Every structure is written in structure tokens, then in C-alpha cells.
Short mmCIF file of C-alpha atoms in Angstrom, two decimals:
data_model
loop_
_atom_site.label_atom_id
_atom_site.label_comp_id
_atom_site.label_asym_id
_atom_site.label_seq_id
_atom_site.Cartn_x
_atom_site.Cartn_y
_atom_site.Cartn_z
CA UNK A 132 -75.10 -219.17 -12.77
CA UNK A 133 -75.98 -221.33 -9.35
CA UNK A 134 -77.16 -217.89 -7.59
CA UNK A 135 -79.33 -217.10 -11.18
CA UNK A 136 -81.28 -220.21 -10.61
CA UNK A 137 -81.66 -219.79 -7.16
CA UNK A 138 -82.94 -216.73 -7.18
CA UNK A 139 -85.19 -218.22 -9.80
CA UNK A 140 -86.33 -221.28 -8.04
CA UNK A 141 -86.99 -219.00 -4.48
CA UNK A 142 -88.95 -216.87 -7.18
CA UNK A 143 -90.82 -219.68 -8.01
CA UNK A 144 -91.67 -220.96 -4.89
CA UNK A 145 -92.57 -217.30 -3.54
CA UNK A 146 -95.09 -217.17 -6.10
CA UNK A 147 -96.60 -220.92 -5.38
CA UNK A 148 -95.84 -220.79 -1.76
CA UNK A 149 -98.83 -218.67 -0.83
CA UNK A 150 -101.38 -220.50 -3.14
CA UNK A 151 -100.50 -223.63 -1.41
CA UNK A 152 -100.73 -222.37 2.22
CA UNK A 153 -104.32 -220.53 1.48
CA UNK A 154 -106.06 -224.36 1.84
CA UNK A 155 -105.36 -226.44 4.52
CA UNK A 156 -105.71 -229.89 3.88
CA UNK A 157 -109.31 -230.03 5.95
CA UNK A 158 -112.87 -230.76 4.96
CA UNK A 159 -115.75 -229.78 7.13
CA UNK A 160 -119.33 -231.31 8.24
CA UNK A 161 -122.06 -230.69 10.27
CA UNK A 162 -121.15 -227.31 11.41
CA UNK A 163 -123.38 -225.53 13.92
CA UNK A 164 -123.80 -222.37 15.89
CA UNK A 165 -126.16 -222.93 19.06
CA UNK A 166 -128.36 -220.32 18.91
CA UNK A 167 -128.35 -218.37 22.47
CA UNK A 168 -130.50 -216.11 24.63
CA UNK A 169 -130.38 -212.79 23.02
CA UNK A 170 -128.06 -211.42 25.94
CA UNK A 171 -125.91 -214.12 26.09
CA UNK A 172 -122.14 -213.53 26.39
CA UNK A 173 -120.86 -216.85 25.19
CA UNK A 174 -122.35 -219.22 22.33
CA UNK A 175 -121.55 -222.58 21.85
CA UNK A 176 -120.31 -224.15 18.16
CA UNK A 177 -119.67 -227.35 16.86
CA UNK A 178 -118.00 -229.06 13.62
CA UNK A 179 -116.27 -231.83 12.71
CA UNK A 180 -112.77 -231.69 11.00
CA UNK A 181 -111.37 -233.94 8.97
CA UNK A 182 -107.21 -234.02 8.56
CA UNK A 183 -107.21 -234.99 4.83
CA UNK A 184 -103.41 -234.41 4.40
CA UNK A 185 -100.37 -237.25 5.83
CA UNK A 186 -99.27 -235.40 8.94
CA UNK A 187 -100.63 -233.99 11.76
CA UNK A 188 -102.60 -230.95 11.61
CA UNK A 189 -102.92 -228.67 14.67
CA UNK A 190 -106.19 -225.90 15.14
CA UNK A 191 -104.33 -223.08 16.80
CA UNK A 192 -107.04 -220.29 16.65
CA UNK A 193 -110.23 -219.92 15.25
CA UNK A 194 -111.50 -216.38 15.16
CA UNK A 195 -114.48 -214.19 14.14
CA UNK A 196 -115.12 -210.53 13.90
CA UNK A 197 -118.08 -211.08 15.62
CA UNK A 198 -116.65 -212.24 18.78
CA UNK A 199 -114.26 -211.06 20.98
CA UNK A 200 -112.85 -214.00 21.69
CA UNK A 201 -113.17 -217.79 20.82
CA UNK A 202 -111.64 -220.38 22.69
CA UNK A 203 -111.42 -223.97 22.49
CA UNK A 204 -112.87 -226.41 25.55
CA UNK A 205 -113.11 -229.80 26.34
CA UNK A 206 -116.49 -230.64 28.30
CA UNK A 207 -116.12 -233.29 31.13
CA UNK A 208 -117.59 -234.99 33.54
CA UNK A 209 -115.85 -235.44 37.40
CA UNK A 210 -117.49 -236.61 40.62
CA UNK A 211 -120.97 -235.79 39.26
CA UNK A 212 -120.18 -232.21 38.13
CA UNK A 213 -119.76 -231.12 34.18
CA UNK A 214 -117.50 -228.39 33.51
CA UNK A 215 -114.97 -227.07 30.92
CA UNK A 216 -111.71 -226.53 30.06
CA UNK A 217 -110.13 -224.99 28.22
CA UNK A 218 -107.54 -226.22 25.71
CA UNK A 219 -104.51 -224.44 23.92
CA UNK A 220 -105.26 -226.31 20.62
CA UNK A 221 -106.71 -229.48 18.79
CA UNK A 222 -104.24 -231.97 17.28
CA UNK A 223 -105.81 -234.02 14.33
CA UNK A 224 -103.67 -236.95 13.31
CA UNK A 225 -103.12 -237.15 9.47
CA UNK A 226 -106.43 -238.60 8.27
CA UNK A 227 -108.43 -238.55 10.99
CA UNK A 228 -111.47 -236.59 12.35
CA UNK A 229 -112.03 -234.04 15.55
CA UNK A 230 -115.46 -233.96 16.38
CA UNK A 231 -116.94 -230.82 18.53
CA UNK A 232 -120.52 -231.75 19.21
CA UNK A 233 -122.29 -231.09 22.50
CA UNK A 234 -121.19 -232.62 25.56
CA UNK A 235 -117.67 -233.07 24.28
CA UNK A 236 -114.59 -230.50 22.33
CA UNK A 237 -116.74 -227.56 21.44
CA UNK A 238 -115.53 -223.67 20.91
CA UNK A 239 -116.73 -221.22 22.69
CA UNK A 240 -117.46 -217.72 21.19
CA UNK A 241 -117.08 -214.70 23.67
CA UNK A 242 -118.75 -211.52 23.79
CA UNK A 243 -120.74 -211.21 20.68
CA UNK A 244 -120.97 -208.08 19.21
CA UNK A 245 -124.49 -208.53 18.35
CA UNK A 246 -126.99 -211.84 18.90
CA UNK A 247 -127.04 -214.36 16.22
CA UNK A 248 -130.14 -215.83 15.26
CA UNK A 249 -131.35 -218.86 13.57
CA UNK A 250 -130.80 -219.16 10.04
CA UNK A 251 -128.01 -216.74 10.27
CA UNK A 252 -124.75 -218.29 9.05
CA UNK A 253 -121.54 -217.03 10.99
CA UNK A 254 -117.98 -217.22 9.15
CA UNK A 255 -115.18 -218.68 11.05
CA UNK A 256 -111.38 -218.46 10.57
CA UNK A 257 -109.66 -221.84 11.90
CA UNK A 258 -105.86 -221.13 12.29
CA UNK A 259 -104.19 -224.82 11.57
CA UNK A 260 -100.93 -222.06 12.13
CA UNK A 261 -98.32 -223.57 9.06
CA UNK A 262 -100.71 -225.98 7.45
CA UNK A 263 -102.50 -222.58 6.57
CA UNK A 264 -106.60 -220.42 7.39
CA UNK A 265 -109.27 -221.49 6.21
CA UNK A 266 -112.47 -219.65 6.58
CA UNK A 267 -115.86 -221.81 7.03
CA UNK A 268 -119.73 -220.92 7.36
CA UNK A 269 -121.32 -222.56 10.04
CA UNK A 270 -125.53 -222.00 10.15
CA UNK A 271 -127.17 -220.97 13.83
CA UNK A 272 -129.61 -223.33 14.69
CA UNK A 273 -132.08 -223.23 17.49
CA UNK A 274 -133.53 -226.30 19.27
CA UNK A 275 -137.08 -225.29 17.58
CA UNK A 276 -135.59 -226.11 14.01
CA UNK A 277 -134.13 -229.48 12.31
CA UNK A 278 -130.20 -229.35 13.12
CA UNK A 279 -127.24 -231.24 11.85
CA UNK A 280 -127.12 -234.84 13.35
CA UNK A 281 -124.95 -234.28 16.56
CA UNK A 282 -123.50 -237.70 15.52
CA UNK A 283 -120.16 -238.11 13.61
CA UNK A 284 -122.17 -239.62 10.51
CA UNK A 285 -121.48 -237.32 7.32
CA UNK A 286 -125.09 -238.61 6.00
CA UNK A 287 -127.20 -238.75 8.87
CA UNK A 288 -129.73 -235.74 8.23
CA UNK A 289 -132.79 -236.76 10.29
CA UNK A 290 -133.48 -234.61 13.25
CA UNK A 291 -131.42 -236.19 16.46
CA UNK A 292 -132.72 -235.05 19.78
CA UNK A 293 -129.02 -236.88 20.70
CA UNK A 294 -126.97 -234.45 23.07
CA UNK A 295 -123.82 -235.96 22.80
CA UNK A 296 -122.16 -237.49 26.29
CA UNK A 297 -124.53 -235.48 28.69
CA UNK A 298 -124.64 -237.10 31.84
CA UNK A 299 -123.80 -240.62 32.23
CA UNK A 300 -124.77 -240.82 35.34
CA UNK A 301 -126.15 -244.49 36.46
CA UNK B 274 -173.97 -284.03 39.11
CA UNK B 275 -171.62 -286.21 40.96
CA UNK B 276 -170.11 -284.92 44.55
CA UNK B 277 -166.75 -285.00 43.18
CA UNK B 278 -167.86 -283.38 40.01
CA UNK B 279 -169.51 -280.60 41.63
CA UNK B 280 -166.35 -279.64 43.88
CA UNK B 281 -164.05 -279.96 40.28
CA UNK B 282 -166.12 -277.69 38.87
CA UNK B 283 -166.03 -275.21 41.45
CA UNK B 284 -162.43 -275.71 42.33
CA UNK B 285 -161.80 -274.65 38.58
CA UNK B 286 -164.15 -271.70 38.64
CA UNK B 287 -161.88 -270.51 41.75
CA UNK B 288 -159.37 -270.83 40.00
CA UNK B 289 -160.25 -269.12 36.90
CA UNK B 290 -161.55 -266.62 38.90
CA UNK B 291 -158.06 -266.31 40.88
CA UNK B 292 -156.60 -265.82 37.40
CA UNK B 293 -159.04 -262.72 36.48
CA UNK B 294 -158.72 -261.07 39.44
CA UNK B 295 -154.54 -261.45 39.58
CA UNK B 296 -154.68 -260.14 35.38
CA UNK B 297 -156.53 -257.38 36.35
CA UNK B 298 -154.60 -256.92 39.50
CA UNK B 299 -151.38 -256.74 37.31
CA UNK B 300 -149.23 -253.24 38.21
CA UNK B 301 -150.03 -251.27 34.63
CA UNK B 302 -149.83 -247.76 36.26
CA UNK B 303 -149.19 -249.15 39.70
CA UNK B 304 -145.19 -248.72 38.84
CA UNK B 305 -143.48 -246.58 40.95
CA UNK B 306 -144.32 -243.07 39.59
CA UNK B 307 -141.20 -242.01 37.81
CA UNK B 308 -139.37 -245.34 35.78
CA UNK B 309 -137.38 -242.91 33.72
CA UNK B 310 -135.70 -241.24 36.82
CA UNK B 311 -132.38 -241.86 37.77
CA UNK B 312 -132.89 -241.27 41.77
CA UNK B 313 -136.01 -241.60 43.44
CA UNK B 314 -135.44 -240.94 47.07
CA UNK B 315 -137.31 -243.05 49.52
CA UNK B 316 -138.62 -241.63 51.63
CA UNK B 317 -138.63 -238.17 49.77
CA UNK B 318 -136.62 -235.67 51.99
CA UNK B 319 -137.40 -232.88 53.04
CA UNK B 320 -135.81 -229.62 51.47
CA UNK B 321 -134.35 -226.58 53.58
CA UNK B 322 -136.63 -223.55 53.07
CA UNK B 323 -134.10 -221.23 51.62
CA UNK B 324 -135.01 -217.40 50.17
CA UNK B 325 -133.40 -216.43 46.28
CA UNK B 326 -133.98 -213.53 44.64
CA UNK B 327 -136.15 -213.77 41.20
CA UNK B 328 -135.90 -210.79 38.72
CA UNK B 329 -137.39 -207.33 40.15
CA UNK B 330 -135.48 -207.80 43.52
CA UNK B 331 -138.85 -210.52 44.30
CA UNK B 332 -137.60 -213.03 46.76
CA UNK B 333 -138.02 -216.27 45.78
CA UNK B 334 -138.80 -219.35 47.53
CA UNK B 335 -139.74 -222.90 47.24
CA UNK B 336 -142.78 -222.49 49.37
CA UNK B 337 -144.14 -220.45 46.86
CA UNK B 338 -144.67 -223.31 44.40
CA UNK B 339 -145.74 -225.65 47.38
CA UNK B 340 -148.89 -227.09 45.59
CA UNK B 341 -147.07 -227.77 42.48
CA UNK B 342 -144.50 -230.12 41.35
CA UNK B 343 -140.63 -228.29 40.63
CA UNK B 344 -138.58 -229.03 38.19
CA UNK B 345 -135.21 -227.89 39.10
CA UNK B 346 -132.18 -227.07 37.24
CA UNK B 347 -128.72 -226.02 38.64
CA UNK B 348 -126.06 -224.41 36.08
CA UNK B 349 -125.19 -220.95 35.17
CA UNK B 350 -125.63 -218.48 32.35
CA UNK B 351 -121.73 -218.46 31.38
CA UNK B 352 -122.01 -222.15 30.39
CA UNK B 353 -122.22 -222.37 26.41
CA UNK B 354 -122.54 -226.46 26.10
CA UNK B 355 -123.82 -228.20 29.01
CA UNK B 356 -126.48 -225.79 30.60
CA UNK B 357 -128.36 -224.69 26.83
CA UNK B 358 -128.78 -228.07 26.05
CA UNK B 359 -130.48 -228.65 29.24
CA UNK B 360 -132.50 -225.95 28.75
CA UNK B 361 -133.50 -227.01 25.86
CA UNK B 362 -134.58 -230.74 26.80
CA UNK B 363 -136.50 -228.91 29.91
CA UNK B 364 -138.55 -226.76 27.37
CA UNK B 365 -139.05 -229.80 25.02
CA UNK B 366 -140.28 -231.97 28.04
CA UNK B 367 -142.09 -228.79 29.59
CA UNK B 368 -144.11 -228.49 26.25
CA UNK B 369 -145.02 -231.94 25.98
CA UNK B 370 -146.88 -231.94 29.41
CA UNK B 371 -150.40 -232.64 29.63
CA UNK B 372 -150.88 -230.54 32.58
CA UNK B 373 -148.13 -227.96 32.43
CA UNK B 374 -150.08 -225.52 34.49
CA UNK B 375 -149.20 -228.19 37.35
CA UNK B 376 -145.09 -228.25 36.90
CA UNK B 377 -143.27 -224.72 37.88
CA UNK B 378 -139.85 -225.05 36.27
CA UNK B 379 -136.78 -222.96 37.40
CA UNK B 380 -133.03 -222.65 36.59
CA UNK B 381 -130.81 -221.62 39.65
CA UNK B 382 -127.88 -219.93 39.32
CA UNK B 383 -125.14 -221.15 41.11
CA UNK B 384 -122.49 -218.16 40.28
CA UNK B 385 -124.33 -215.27 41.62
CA UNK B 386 -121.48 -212.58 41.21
CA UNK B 387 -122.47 -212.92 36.87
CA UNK B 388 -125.41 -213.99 36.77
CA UNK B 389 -127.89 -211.11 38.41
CA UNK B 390 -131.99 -212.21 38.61
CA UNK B 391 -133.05 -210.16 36.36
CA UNK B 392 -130.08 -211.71 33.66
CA UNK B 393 -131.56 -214.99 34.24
CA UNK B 394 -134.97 -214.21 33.76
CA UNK B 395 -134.45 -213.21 30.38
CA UNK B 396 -132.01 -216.21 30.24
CA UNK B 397 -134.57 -218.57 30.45
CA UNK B 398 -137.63 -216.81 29.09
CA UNK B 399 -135.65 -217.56 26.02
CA UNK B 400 -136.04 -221.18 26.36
CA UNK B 401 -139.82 -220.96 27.77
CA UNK B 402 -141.71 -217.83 29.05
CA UNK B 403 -142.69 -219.66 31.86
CA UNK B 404 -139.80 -220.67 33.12
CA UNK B 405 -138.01 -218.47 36.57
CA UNK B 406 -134.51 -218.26 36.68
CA UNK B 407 -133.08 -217.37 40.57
CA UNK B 408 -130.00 -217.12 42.29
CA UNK B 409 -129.08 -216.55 46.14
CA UNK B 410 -126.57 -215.90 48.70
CA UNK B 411 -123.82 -218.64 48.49
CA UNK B 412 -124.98 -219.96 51.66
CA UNK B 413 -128.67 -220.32 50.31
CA UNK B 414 -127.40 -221.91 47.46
CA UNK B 415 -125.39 -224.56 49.41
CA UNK B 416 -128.15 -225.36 51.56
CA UNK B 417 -130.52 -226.43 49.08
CA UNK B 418 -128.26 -228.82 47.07
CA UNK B 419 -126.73 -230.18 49.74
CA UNK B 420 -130.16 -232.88 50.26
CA UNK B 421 -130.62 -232.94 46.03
CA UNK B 422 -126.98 -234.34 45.72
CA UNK B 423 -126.20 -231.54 43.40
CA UNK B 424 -122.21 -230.87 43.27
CA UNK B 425 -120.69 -227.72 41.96
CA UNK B 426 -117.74 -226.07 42.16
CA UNK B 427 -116.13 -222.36 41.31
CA UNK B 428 -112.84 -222.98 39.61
CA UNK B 429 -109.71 -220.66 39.21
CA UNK B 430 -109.08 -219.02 36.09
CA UNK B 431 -106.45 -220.39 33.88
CA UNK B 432 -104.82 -216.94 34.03
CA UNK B 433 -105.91 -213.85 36.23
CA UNK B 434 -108.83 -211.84 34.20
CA UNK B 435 -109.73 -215.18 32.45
CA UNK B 436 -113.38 -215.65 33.49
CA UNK B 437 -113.54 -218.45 35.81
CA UNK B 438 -114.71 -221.91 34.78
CA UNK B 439 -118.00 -223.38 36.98
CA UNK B 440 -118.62 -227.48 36.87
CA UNK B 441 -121.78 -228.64 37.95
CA UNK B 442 -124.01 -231.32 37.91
CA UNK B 443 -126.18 -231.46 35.14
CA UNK B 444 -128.97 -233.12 36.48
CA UNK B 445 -132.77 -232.22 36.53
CA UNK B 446 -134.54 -232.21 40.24
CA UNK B 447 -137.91 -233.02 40.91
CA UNK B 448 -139.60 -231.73 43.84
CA UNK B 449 -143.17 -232.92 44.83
CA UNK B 450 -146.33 -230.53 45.27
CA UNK B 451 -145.17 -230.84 49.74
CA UNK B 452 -141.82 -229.34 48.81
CA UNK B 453 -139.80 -232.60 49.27
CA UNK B 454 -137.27 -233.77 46.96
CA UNK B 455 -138.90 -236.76 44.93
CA UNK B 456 -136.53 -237.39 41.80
CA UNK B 457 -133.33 -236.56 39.08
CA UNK B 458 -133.63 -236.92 36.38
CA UNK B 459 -130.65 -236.75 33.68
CA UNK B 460 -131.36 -234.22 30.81
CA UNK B 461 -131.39 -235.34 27.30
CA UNK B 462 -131.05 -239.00 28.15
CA UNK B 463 -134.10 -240.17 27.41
CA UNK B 464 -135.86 -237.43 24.94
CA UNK B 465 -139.63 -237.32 25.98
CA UNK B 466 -139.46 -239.50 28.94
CA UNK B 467 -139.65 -236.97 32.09
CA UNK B 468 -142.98 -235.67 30.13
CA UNK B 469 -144.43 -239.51 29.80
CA UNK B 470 -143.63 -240.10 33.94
CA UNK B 471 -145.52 -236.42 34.45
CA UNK B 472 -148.34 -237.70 32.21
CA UNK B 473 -148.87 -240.72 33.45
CA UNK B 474 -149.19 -239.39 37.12
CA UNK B 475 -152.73 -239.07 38.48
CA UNK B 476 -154.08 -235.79 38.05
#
């Protein structure tokens, strides 16, 4: 009788399990692509990500067929010099926001298969590993056009010639 | 008219006359010539006359835009954050110049073993077609920033076969039509500003 309704409630909770883990708990805003030199070999994206569930969230991975590779990097800024690194992953805490905007956390998409242009929109996998995928358009902008705010502000829509931390330097 | 009278009267015309020629005295242009610069050298110095290599094989050096005003920028192609957004602010100031014919920009490489001449020239064509994009020997390379203050640095790989991270300064050099260093200028800081300073320079 006990191993009938286990088998039923594991039953159960195979068939919900994979409905739950197809959404993670994230919403997404002012997405971009940076729109490169046609033989550029890495592009630059930003997004911000909001943690809309109780615990922490971690992005392991995000991916793209059209890129070989995409990793995640911190810009920053020693003795003068900007540079990158790169980081394994990007923690969110339970309701709060990572921002990758220029200047600051960004990914960086390796080896395209083919040049992405403005108004294209490029689909991107983020891996938060057990809090589940979710897959997410972002649009490739050039400078020429109006892009996203690179603010945090979810309703600032005006064209921002703001790039981000760049160069602090006085 | 009384003595004393007289000598009022023309001790208040020197004045007021004092007080026109001081207003019209007053520094409107006569500002240094770049307020939005971060650096201005003084005295300018003088920059080591160092050969690069432009697409084509063409050597490349700053004697060839002697006569013109520079606007340097030192980063490499690999860079997906830090050196497109530069480029970017360099083409929107470019464009707003009133005289561009009289400002040569050019992006220098400073990882030569990726980033070949002809690479960078279609690097930056895509920001403006008139921009050059050059690199060098590592020694070339060093000598010129070394007076412009630039900093860079070739890291490690994280892992062997990673490609290698480069940090840099991300800072916009100004030479003057005599070839010697004259100003930075910090990209994106002040949207529009390095084109205002160029316009308001005397022709």
C-alpha cells in the first residue's frame, strides 16, 4: 500500500517536475547585442536579470548556436588600464538584479558563425543550472540607432549616450 | 566747469572706460584650448618618431599626419566592451567636427600577434571610413606610449589555449598638428565635448 502511493506520488512529481524546472524564476530588461565589425570574433551583450524567486539563483552558462563560445566577464579598471576577466558564474541573491551593461559584467560571445547586424534579434540560453534554461531574445543594436538605456531603469527609453563606468579617471 | 569738476568727470570717464576695456578683455575663447580634457601637458612633449604598419604592408608613421591634429586610440580588436564603445564615441565626436578634414583619427593595436593591419583597417572602417587602424613591433609600440601615459598589459590565459586577456587604458590622445602630445581625453565621459574643444579652436 505505502510503495503504491509512492510510486504514485514520484509519478506525480515526474510529471510536474519538468514543467516547473522549464522557467526559472527570472525576468529580463534591456537586453542588447553590440553590434560589431563584420569580422569581428567576439561581440559584446548586455541584460539585466532579475532573481524573482526567495533564494539565490546562479547563471552557470549561457549559450547560442551562433557562437562558439560565450563567456561571462567582469570589466575593470587597475592602475589606469581596463581589462577583463573572466568569471565562472553570476550569483543573483533572491530578489535582486545583475546588471551587464557596458563598462561593467557583460558576456562575451566568441567566434560567430556569421555577423549579426542591427535589427537582428539573437536567442540566448542562460543556464541558472537547477533553478532551470530559459531562452531570451536580445535585439543587435548599433551606435547609429536608439538603444536600450544602458542604465538599470526598467522605463527609461530615451536614447543614453551613457557608457556605463568607462574611465574614471580624474 | 569747476577745476574739481572737470578732473571728476574725467576720473569717471577713466574709469568707465577701464571697465569697457577689462569686459571686453574678459577670457571668452581665451581659455586654455581643451576644458573638457583630462591632461593637458605643459609644455606639450615631444613624441618618439616610431614606424607601424597600416593595412597593405604601408608603414605608418606619425610624421605623416604632421600638419594635422591626431586623435589617438590604444586598445585591441579582441576587446568586446571597452574598445567598441570607444570607437563609437570617437566616430560620434569625429562626425560632429566642423573641420574634420583637419583631425586624422587612428586606433593602435597594442596585441600585434591577432590583430594584423589589414584586420584593423576593416576594424575601424566599420566605425568611420576614415579612420586608420595600425599596429607595430612591440618595441614601437612601447615607445610611443611611454610619453602619452598609456598603460597596457598582455595577461596570461586563465587556462592554456584560452585567448589571453589585454587591459589597457582607455583613454583618447591628442596630438597637435607639430607631432607633440597636447591632450587625453576620456571616451564617453562627456558625449560631444572633445568635438566642442576641436570647434572652438581657431581654424
Amino acid at each position: 500500500m505505502i510503495r503504491w502511493t509512492l510510486a504514485a506520488v514520484c509519478g506525480a512529481a515526474m510529471l510536474v517536475a519538468p514543467a516547473i524546472a522549464a522557467e526559472a524564476p527570472v525576468t529580463f530588461q534591456d537586453g542588447w547585442v553590440r553590434e560589431a565589425p563584420p569580422t569581428a570574433k567576439v561581440v559584446g551583450a548586455y541584460v539585466t536579470i532579475r532573481n524573482t524567486s526567495d533564494h539565490e539563483i546562479v547563471l552557470q552558462r549561457v549559450a547560442s548556436p551562433l557562437f562558439k563560445e560565450i563567456q561571462m566577464h567582469v570589466t575593470y579598471r587597475e592602475e589606469g588600464r581596463m581589462g577583463m576577466r573572466q568569471v565562472k558564474n553570476f550569483k543573483i541573491p533572491a530578489g535582486q538584479t545583475l546588471e551587464l551593461k557596458p563598462g561593467g559584467a557583460h558576456l562575451m560571445l566568441m567566434q560567430p558563425t556569421r555577423a549579426l547586424k542591427s535589427g537582428d534579434r539573437l536567442a540566448l540560453a542562460f543556464d541558472f543550472g537547477k533553478d532551470g534554461v530559459v531562452t531570451h531574445e536580445l535585439p543587435v543594436h548599433s551606435a547609429r540607432d536608439r538603444r536600450p538605456a544602458a542604465s538599470p531603469s526598467p522605463h527609461a527609453h530615451g536614447e543614453h549616450h551613457d557608457h556605463g563606468d568607462h574611465g574614471h579617471h580624474h | 566747469m569747476s577745476p574739481f569738476l572737470r578732473s571728476f568727470r574725467l576720473g569717471l570717464a577713466a574709469v568707465a572706460l577701464a571697465a569697457v576695456v577689462t569686459a571686453c578683455a574678459a577670457p571668452e575663447t581665451a581659455k586654455e584650448p581643451f576644458p573638457h580634457a583630462v591632461i593637458t601637458p605643459e609644455p606639450r612633449k615631444d613624441v618618439p618618431a616610431v614606424t607601424l604598419q597600416a593595412a597593405g604592408g604601408k608603414p605608418f608613421t606619425l610624421e605623416d599626419a604632421r600638419g594635422k591634429w591626431v586623435w589617438l586610440y590604444f586598445g585591441f580588436a579582441n576587446c568586446p566592451d571597452v574598445c567598441p564603445a570607444a570607437m563609437d564615441d570617437l566616430a560620434a565626436e569625429y562626425k560632429a567636427l566642423e573641420r574634420p578634414e583637419e583631425v586624422e583619427v587612428v586606433f593602435v593595436s597594442v596585441d600585434p600577434a591577432r590583430d594584423t593591419p589589414d584586420q584593423l583597417a576593416k576594424y575601424v572602417t566599420y566605425y568611420h571610413p576614415d579612420f586608420q587602424g595600425v599596429t607595430g613591433e612591440r618595441a614601437a609600440i612601447d615607445a610611443l606610449v611611454k610619453p602619452l601615459g598609456i598603460g597596457y598589459v598582455i595577461d596570461k590565459p586563465a587556462k592554456p589555449g584560452d585567448p589571453y586577456p589585454v587591459s589597457h587604458s582607455n583613454l583618447i590622445t591628442v596630438l597637435d598638428p607639430e607631432g607633440r602630445y597636447a591632450a587625453t581625453y576620456v571616451p564617453g565621459a562627456e558625449p560631444g565635448k572633445l568635438a566642442e574643444d576641436f570647434n572652438q579652436l581657431a581654424p
